[in-house]
Each structure stands twice: as structure tokens, then as C-alpha cells.
Short mmCIF file of C-alpha atoms (C1' of nucleotides) in Angstrom, two decimals:
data_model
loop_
_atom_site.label_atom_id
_atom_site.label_comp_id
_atom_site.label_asym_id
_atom_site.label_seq_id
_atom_site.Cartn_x
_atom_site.Cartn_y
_atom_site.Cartn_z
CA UNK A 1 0.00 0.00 0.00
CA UNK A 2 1.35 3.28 -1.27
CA UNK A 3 1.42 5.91 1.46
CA UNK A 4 -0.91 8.95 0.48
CA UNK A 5 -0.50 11.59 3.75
CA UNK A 6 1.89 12.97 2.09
CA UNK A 7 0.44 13.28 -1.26
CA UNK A 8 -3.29 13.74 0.13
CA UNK A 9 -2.66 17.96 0.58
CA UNK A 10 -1.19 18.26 -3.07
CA UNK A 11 -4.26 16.15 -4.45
CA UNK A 12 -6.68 18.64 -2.76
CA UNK A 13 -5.05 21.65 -4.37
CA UNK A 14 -5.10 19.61 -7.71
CA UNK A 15 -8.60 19.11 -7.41
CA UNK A 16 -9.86 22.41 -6.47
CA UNK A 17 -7.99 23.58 -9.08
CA UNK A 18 -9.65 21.35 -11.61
CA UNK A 19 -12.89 22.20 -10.07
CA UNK A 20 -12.32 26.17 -10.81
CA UNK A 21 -11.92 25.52 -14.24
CA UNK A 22 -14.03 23.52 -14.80
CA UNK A 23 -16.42 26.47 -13.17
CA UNK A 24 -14.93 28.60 -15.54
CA UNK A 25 -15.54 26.93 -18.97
CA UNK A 26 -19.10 26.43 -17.85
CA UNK A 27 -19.08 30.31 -17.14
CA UNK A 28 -17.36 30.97 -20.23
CA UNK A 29 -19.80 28.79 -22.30
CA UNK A 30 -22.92 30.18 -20.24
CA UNK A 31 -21.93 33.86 -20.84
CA UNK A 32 -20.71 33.98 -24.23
CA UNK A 33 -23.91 31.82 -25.75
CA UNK A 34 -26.05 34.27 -23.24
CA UNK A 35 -24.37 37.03 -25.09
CA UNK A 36 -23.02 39.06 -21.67
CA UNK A 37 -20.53 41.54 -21.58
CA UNK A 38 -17.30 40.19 -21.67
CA UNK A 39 -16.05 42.53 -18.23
CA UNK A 40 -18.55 40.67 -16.17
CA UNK A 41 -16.77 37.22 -17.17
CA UNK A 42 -13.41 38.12 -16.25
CA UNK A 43 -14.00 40.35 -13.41
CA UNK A 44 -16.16 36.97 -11.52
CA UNK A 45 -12.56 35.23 -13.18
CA UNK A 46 -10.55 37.48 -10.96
CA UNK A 47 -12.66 37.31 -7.66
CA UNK A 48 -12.48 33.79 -8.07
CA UNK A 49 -9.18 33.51 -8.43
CA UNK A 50 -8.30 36.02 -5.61
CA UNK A 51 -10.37 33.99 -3.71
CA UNK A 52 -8.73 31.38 -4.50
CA UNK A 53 -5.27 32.41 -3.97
CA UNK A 54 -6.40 33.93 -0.49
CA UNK A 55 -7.79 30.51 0.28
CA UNK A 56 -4.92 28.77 -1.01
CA UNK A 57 -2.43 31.22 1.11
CA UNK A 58 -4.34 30.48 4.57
CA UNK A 59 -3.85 26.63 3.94
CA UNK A 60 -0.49 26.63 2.43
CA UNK A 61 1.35 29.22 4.99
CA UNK A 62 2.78 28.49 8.08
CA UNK A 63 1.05 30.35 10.52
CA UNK A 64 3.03 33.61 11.94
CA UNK A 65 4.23 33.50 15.28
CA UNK A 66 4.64 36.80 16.79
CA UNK A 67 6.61 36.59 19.95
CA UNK A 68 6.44 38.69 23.29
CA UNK A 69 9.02 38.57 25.42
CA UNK A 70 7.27 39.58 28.68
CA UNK A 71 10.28 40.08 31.31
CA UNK A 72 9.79 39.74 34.75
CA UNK A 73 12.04 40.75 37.51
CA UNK A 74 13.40 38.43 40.18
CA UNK A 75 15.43 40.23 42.78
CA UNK A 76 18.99 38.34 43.85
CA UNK A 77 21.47 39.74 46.12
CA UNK A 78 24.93 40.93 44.91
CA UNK A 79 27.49 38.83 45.84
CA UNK A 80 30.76 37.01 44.44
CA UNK A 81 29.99 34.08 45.43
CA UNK A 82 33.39 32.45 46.49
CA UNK A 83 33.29 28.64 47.27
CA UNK A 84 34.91 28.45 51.06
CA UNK A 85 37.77 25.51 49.85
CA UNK A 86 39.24 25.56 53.02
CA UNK A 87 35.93 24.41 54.56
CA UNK A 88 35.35 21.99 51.75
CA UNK A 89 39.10 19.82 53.02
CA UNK A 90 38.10 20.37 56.38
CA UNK A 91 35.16 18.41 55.99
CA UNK A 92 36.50 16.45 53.39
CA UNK A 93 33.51 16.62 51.17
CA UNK A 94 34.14 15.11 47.53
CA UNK A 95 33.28 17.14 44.17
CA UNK A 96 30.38 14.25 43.31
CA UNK A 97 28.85 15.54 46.77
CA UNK A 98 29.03 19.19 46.28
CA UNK A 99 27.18 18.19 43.21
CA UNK A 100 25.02 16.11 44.55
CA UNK A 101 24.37 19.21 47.19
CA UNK A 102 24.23 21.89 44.52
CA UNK A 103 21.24 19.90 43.06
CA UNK A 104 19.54 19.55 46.62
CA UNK A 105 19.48 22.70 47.03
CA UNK A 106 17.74 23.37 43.69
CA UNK A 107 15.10 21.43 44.93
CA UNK A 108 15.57 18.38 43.18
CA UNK A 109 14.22 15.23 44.46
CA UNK A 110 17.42 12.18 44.97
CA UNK A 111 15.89 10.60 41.70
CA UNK A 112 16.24 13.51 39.65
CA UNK A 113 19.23 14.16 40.52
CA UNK A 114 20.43 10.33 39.50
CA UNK A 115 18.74 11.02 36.34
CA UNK A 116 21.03 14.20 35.82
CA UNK A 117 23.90 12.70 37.46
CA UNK A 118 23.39 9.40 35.27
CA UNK A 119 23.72 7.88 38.16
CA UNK A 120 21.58 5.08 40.24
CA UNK A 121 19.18 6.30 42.97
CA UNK A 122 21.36 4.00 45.57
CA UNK A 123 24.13 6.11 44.76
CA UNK A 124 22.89 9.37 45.21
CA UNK A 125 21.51 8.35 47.95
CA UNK A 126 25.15 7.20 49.41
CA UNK A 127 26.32 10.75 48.58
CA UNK A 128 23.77 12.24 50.51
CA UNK A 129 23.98 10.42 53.54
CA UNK A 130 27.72 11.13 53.35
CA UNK A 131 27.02 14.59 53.36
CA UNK A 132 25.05 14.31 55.94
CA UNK A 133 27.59 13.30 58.16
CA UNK A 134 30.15 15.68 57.29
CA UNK A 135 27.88 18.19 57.67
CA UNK A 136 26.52 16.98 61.07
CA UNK A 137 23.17 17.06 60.10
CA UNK A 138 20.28 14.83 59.69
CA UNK A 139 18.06 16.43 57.05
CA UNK A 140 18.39 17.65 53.65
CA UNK A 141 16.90 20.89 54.49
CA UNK A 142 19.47 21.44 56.94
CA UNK A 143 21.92 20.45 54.81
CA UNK A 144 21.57 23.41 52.57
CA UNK A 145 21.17 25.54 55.13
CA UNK A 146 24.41 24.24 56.90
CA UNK A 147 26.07 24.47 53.19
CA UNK A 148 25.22 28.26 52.63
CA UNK A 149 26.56 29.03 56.19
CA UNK A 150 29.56 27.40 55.31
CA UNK A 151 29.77 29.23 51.97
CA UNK A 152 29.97 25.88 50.14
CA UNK A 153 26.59 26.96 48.57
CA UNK A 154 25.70 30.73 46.79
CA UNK A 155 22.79 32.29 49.23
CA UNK A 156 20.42 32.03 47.01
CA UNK A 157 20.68 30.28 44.02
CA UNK A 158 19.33 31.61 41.04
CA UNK B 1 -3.18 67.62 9.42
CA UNK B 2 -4.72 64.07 8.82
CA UNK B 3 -3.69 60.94 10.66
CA UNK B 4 -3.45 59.06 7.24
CA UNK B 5 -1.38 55.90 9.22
CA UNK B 6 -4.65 54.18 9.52
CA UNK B 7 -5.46 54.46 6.09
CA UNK B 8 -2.02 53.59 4.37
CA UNK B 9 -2.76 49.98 4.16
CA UNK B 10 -5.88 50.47 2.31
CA UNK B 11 -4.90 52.87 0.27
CA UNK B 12 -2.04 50.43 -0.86
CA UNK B 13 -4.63 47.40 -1.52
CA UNK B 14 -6.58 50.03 -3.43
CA UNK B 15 -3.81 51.26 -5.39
CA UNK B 16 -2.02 47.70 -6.11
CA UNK B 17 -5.87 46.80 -7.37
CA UNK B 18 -6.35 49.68 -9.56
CA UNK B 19 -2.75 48.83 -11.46
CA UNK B 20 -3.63 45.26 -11.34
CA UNK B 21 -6.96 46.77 -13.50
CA UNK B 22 -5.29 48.76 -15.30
CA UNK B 23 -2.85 45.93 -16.62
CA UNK B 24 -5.64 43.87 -17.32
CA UNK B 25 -7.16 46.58 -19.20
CA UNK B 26 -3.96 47.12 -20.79
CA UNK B 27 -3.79 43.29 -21.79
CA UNK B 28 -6.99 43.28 -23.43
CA UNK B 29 -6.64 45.56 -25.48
CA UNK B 30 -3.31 44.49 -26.49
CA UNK B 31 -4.08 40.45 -26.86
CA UNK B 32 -7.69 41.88 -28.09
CA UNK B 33 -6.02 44.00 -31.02
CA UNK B 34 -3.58 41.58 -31.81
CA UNK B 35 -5.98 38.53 -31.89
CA UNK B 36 -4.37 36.57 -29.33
CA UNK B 37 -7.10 33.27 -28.22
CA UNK B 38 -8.53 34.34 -25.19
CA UNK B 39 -7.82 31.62 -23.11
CA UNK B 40 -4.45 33.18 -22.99
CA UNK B 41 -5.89 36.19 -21.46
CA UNK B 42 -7.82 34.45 -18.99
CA UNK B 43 -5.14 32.35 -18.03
CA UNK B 44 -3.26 35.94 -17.32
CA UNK B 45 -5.60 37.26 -15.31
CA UNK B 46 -6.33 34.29 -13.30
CA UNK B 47 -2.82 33.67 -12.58
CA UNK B 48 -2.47 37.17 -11.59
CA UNK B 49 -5.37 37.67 -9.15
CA UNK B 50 -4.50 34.38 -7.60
CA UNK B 51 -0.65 35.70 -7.15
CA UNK B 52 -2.42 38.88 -5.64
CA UNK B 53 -4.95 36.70 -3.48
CA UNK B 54 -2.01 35.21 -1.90
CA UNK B 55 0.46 38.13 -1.40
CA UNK B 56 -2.92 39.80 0.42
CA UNK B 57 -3.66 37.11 2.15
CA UNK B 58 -0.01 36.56 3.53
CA UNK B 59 -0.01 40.92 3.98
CA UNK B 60 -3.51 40.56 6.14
CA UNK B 61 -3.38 37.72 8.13
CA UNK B 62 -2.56 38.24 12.17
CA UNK B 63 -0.05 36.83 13.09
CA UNK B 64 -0.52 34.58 16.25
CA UNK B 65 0.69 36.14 19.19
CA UNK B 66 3.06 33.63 21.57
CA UNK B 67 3.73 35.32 25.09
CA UNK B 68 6.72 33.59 26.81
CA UNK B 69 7.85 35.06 29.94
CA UNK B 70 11.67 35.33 30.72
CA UNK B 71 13.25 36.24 34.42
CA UNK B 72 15.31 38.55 34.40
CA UNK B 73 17.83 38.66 37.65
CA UNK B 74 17.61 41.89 39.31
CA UNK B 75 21.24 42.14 41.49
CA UNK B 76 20.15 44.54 44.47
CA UNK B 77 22.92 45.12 47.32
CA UNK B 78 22.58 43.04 50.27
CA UNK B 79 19.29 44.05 52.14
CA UNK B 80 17.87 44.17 54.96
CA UNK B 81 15.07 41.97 54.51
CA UNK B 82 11.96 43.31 53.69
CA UNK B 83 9.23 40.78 53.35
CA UNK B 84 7.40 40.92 49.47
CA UNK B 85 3.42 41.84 51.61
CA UNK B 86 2.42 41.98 47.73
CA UNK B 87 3.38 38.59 46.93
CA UNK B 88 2.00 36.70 50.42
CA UNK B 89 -0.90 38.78 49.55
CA UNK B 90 -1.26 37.58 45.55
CA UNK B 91 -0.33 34.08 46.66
CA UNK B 92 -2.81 34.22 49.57
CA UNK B 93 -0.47 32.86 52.22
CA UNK B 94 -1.69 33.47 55.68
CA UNK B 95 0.56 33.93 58.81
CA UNK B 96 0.79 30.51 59.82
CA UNK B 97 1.92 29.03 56.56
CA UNK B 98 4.57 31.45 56.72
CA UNK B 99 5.46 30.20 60.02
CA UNK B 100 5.19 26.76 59.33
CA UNK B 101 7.67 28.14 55.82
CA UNK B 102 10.09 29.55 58.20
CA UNK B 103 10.42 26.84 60.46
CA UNK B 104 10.86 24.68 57.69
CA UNK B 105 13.39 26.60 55.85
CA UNK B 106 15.26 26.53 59.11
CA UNK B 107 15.62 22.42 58.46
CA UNK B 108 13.03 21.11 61.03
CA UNK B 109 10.83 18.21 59.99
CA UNK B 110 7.42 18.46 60.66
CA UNK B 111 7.15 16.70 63.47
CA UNK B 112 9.12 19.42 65.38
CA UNK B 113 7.53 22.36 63.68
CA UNK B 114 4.20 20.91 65.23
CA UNK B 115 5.86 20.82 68.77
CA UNK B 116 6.98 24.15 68.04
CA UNK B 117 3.49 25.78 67.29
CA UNK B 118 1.68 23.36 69.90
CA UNK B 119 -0.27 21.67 67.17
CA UNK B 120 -0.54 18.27 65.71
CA UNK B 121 1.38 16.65 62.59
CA UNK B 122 -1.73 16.85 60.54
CA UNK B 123 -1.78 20.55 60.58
CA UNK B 124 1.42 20.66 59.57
CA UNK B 125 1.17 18.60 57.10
CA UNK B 126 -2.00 20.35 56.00
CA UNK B 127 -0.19 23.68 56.06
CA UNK B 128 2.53 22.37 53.66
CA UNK B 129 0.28 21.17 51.47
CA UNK B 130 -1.37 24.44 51.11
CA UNK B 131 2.36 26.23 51.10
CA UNK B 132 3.60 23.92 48.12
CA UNK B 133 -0.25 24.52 45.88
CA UNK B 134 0.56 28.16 46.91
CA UNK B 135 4.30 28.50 46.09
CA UNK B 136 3.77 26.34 42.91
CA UNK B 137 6.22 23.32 43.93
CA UNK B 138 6.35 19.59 44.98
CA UNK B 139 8.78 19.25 47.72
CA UNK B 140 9.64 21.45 50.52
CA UNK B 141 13.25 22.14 49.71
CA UNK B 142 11.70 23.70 46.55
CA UNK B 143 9.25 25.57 48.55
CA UNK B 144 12.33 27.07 50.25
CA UNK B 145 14.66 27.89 47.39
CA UNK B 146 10.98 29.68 45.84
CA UNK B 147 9.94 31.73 49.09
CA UNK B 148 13.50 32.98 48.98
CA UNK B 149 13.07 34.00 45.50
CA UNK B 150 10.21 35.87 46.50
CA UNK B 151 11.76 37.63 49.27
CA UNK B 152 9.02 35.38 51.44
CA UNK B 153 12.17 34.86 53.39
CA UNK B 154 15.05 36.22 54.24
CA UNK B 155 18.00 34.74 52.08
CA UNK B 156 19.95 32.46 54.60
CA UNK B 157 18.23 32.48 57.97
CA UNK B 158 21.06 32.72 60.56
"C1'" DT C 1 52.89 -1.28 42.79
"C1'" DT C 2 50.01 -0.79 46.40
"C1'" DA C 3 47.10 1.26 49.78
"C1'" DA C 4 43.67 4.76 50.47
"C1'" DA C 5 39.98 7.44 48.89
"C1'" DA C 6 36.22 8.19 45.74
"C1'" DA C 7 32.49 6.61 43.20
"C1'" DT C 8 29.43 3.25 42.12
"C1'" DC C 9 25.44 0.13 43.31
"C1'" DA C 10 22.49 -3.18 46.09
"C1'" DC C 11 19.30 -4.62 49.80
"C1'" DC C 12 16.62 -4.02 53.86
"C1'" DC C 13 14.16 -1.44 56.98
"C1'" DA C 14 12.21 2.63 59.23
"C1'" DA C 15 10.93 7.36 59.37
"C1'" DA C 16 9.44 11.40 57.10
"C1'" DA C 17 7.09 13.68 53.63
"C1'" DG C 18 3.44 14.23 50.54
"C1'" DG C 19 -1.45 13.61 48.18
"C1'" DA C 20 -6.34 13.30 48.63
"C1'" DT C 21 -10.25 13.95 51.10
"C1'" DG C 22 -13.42 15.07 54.76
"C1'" DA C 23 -14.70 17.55 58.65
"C1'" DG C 24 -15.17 20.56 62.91
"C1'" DT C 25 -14.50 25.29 65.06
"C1'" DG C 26 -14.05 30.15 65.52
"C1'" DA C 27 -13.54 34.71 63.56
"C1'" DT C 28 -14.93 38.00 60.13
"C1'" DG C 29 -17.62 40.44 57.07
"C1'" DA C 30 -21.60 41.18 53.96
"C1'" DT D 1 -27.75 35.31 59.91
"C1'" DC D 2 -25.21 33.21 56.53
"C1'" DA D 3 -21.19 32.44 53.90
"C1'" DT D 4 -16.36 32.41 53.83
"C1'" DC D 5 -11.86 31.66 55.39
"C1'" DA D 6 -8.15 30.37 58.46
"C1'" DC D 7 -6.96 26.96 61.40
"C1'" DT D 8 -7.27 22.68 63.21
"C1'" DC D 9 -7.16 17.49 62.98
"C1'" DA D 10 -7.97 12.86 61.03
"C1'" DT D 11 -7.42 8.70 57.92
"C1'" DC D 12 -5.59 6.20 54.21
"C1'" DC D 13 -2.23 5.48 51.04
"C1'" DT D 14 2.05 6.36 48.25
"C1'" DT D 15 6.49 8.21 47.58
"C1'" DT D 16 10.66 9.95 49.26
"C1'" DT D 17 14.23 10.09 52.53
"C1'" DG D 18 17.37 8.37 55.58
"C1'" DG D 19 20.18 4.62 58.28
"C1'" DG D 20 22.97 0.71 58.15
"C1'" DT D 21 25.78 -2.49 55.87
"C1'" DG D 22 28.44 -4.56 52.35
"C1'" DA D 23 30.65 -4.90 47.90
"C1'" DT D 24 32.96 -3.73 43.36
"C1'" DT D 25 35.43 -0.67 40.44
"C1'" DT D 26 38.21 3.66 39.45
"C1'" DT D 27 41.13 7.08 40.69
"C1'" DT D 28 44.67 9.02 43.24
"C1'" DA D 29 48.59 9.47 45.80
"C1'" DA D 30 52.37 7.52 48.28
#
DNA sequence: TTAAAAATCACCCAAAAGGATGAGTGATGA
DNA sequence: TCATCACTCATCCTTTTGGGTGATTTTTAA
């Protein structure tokens, strides 16, 4: 079976297209033998046609897409954020934490972050509970609120 | 002095139909006088009002109007917190989910935000619920990182 | 090369959080 | 007085988190 999707839109123009003229000889014959002016013939011609090409336009077009870019202000506090390294050794926390912390902090559920870490649930979940000790804490809400104390996490982060 | 702005487009239909007449007129006479078959003729106008048909069609049609909103980071110096009233107020927060938010962005589980307040685990539960339909979020760290955002509460709680 | 640290994953279990729904009470305002 | 809203609490059920333990593989540094 041939596929005809592709095929079916051209076949529609085809046919109304056929269909015009086929309009149009009848005009042409019903006109001429009915002895009207000539004008009147080619002037119902041209609305057809602009109607047509009008139609044709609308179907055929993609549609414009205007775009408005409505901005909208979030306020953030200035500051160079400046990772606290020293606190980092001290507690010996690992880059794949931080990250793992970083992504807490965003709000991300343990299984999202795997899924952006590529990385098993199990694992993450290791990670956190590491950082959970080294942090002294026993919640993940504390956590980032421990972190941004320590400066290992921006204030707020955008 | 007129506002003609208004009137520009038409006047430009009007004025790209009258040459398109004039053409024709032109045509006839010229395939007329030099006994062209009038199919020709036809055929020329046709094609041309279709053409026109779809340039006006494409010159008319609205285009559809997309709105996509964009936040823009406003850096402000380090403030002394002022609670957003306008936002609690369009978000419809009352005073005790904005306790129950500040406890919680201080890293207390429920169960000791309901000691805290003297009430049970339900209501806190219940209030959370509400916060997290109210903030727009699924899980209370996102709650946090949002009500900071929206200067709910104060950037890092010391 | 070898030992330590980091990163990975699994399994089990318990606690906490979250979703849905219903319902009672008191304060407020039309 | 009646409706509305904030606050309170409950139950049932699901999902997420967290604790504990053990194990394998990479990486790193001695």
C-alpha cells in the first residue's frame, strides 16, 4: 500500500484547481452563448481567483508567530559568590557531593538528581547520607542551610 | 493635518488593485487587437489575481501572538530583609503558613515544627500542602529555594 | 605497585514527607 | 444570619528520605 499523507494535501489543491476551471468553462460557455458583456466574465474570473489564492495562502502558509518577550524581575542579592575551599578539606567533602548538594538545594528530588547525574538512585543516595555526616546534620533541608553558612553553597541560588 | 497611518494599508490594496486593472485593461486591449485566443488572457488574469490573493492574504493575516515570559535577575545590594506583603498577599499565604515556611526553611521536619506551634502533625502537614499549591512546587526544599526568591524569606536564615 | 579514597550500586528497613479527602470550630464580614 | 476563610485534625495510602551495611570498580597518591 502506497502511502498517500503525504500526497493527500497536493491532491486537494489539484482538485480544487480542476474544479475552478471547470467552473470557468461552464461560465465561459454560459456567458458567451447568453451574449453578456465580456467585463462581467473576467471580473467573476478574478474574484475567483483572488479567492482562490487567499484561500490557497491560509492553507499553504505556516502560521506567523509573533513573539512577546514579557520580562519579569526576580530580585537576587549581589554577591561574588566564592566557594569556602578551606571548609570543603576540612570536611573532606568530595566534588560528586558538592554536586550532589548543589542539586539539593535546587530542589531536586534524589531521583532527579540520579537522572542528571546518570547515576543510580542508591548512589545518590550514598552521597547524601555522606554529606550528611560531614555536615553533622540529619536532614536535607538542613543540609543546605548548613552548606550556605559554610559558603559551600551561593545564598540564594538563582 | 490628517492621521493618514490608519489608512495607508488600504490605500495600498486600493492602489495595487487599480494597477492590477489597469494591466488587465492594458492586456486586453493588447491580446484583443492583436488577436491573441482568449484563453491566454484568462489564463493571465487568473494567474495574476491568484498571485495577488495570496500576497494579500499573507499581507492581512494576524499573526498569532506567543507570550513567553523570561526572568530577568535583578542584582540589588545586600538588604535588609523586607518581606514581598504583595506577593503573600497575591499568593494568599496566611501567617501561619509562613510560620510553618520559616520553620521549615530553618531544616526542622514536621514533626518538630508541630511541637513548636503546639499543634498536631496533621496541621502541619495540612499547612505544607497548602504552602507547596501556593508556592507552585512539589517538595519542601523547593518551597524554600521559591519563598527565597520571593523575598518570602530572608535569604539564609542565621 | 600498592594502599587509600572516591564513586558506584544493592538490599533491607524505618521514618518522614506528601497527596487526597473530609470535617469541625471560631472569627470575620456582607 | 449566613457564607467564607483560616486553622485545626484525622485517615488512608504512596512516595521519598534516611540509616545501616556490604561490595565492586576507578582514581589518586604515596
Amino acid at each position: 500500500m502506497l502511502k498517500l499523507k503525504p500526497y493527500r494535501e497536493i491532491l486537494n489543491y489539484a482538485v480544487s484547481m480542476a474544479a475552478l476551471l471547470l467552473l470557468l468553462r461552464w461560465l465561459e460557455f454560459r456567458l458567451l452563448v447568453l451574449e453578456h458583456r465580456l467585463e462581467i466574465y473576467i471580473s467573476i474570473i478574478a474574484l475567483l481567483f483572488l479567492l482562490f489564492g487567499i484561500w490557497l495562502a491560509n492553507k499553504v502558509t505556516k502560521p506567523k508567530v509573533e513573539t512577546i518577550v514579557v520580562e519579569k524581575e526576580i530580585r537576587v542579592p549581589i554577591e561574588n559568590f566564592m566557594l569556602n575551599e578551606t571548609e570543603l578539606q576540612l570536611r573532606n567533602i568530595s566534588k560528586r557531593e558538592l554536586e550532589v548538594l548543589t542539586l539539593m538545594a535546587q530542589g531536586m528530588s534524589n531521583l532527579e538528581i540520579a537522572q542528571q547525574l546518570f547515576v543510580s538512585l542508591n548512589t545518590v543516595k550514598t552521597h547524601s547520607a555522606k554529606l550528611f555526616e560531614k555536615l553533622e546534620v540529619k536532614r536535607r533541608t538542613q543540609a543546605i542551610e548548613t552548606a550556605k553558612k559554610l559558603q559551600l553553597l551561593p545564598p540564594t541560588l538563582g
